[in-house]
XYZ file of C-alpha atoms in Angstrom:
72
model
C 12.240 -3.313 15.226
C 8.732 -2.940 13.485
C 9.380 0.707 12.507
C 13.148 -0.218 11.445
C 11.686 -2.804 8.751
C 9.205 -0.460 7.345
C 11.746 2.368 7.113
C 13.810 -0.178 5.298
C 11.866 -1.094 2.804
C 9.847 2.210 2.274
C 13.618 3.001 1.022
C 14.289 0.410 -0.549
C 11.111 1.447 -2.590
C 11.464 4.583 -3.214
C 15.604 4.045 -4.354
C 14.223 1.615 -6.750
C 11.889 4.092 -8.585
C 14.737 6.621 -8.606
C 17.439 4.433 -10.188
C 15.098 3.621 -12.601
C 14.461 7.307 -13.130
C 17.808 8.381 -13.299
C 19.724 5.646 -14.996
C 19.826 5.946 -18.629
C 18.009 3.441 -21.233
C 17.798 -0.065 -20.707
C 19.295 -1.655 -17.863
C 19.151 -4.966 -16.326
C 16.174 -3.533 -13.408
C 13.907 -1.770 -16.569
C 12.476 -5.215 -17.354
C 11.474 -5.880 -13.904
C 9.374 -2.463 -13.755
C 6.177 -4.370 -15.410
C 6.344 -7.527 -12.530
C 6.922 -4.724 -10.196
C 4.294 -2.574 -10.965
C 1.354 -5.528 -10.698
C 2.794 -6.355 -6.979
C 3.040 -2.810 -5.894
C -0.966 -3.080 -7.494
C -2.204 -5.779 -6.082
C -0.485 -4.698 -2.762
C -2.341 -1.594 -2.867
C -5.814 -3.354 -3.417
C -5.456 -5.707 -0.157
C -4.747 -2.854 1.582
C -7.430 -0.872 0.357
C -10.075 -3.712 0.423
C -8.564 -4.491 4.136
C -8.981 -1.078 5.485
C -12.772 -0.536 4.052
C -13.360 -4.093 5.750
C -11.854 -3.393 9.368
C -14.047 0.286 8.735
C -17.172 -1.905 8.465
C -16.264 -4.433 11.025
C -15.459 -1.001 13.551
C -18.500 0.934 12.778
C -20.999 -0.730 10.494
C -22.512 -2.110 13.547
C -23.489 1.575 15.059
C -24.333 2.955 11.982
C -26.532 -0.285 11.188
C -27.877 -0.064 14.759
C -28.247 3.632 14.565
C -26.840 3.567 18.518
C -25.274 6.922 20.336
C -22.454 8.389 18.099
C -23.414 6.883 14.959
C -23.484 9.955 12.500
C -19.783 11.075 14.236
Protein backbone atom coordinates (compact mmCIF):
# COMPACT_ATOMS: atom_id res chain seq x y z
CA UNK A 1 0.00 0.00 0.00
CA UNK A 2 3.04 2.25 1.08
CA UNK A 3 4.88 1.71 -2.23
CA UNK A 4 1.43 2.13 -4.25
CA UNK A 5 1.06 5.82 -2.73
CA UNK A 6 4.53 6.85 -3.47
CA UNK A 7 4.36 5.48 -7.02
CA UNK A 8 1.24 7.55 -7.24
CA UNK A 9 2.29 10.58 -6.50
CA UNK A 10 5.96 10.36 -7.81
CA UNK A 11 3.60 10.35 -11.11
CA UNK A 12 1.52 12.54 -10.36
CA UNK A 13 4.74 14.75 -10.06
CA UNK A 14 6.47 14.14 -12.70
CA UNK A 15 2.98 14.41 -15.24
CA UNK A 16 2.64 17.76 -13.75
CA UNK A 17 6.09 19.09 -14.85
CA UNK A 18 5.48 17.56 -18.29
CA UNK A 19 2.09 19.15 -19.03
CA UNK A 20 3.51 22.16 -18.09
CA UNK A 21 6.35 21.49 -20.49
CA UNK A 22 4.44 20.50 -23.27
CA UNK A 23 1.32 22.56 -23.22
CA UNK A 24 1.60 25.73 -25.00
CA UNK A 25 1.56 29.39 -23.28
CA UNK A 26 -0.52 30.19 -20.51
CA UNK A 27 -2.82 27.83 -19.11
CA UNK A 28 -4.87 27.63 -16.09
CA UNK A 29 -1.80 25.16 -14.11
CA UNK A 30 1.22 27.93 -15.31
CA UNK A 31 0.20 30.18 -12.41
CA UNK A 32 0.39 27.52 -9.92
CA UNK A 33 4.16 26.66 -10.99
CA UNK A 34 5.51 29.57 -8.48
CA UNK A 35 3.25 28.03 -5.19
CA UNK A 36 4.46 24.79 -6.50
CA UNK A 37 7.89 25.33 -6.76
CA UNK A 38 8.29 26.80 -2.87
CA UNK A 39 6.47 23.39 -1.59
CA UNK A 40 8.47 21.10 -3.74
CA UNK A 41 11.48 23.57 -1.86
CA UNK A 42 10.67 23.52 1.33
CA UNK A 43 9.85 19.73 0.95
CA UNK A 44 13.26 19.16 -0.15
CA UNK A 45 14.86 21.08 2.89
CA UNK A 46 12.94 18.86 5.67
CA UNK A 47 14.11 16.12 4.00
CA UNK A 48 17.50 17.15 3.70
CA UNK A 49 17.75 18.70 7.25
CA UNK A 50 15.91 15.25 8.45
CA UNK A 51 18.32 12.93 6.89
CA UNK A 52 21.67 14.91 8.16
CA UNK A 53 19.80 14.75 11.67
CA UNK A 54 18.90 10.87 11.81
CA UNK A 55 22.95 10.66 10.29
CA UNK A 56 24.00 12.39 13.54
CA UNK A 57 21.58 10.75 15.82
CA UNK A 58 23.00 7.06 14.02
CA UNK A 59 26.61 7.78 14.15
CA UNK A 60 27.61 11.02 15.83
CA UNK A 61 27.76 9.08 18.94
CA UNK A 62 30.77 6.63 17.60
CA UNK A 63 32.44 9.14 15.86
CA UNK A 64 32.14 11.50 19.07
CA UNK A 65 33.15 8.49 21.20
CA UNK A 66 35.77 7.45 18.78
CA UNK A 67 34.45 3.56 19.64
CA UNK A 68 35.27 0.37 17.15
CA UNK A 69 34.12 1.24 13.55
CA UNK A 70 34.06 4.84 13.84
CA UNK A 71 36.17 6.01 10.73
CA UNK A 72 33.93 3.19 8.50
Amino acid sequence: MRRNIIIILTFVGGLYYFLEFVLPGETGISKLIVEIGKVTLAIGACAFLLGVINLLKLHGTKVVLRRPGWHN
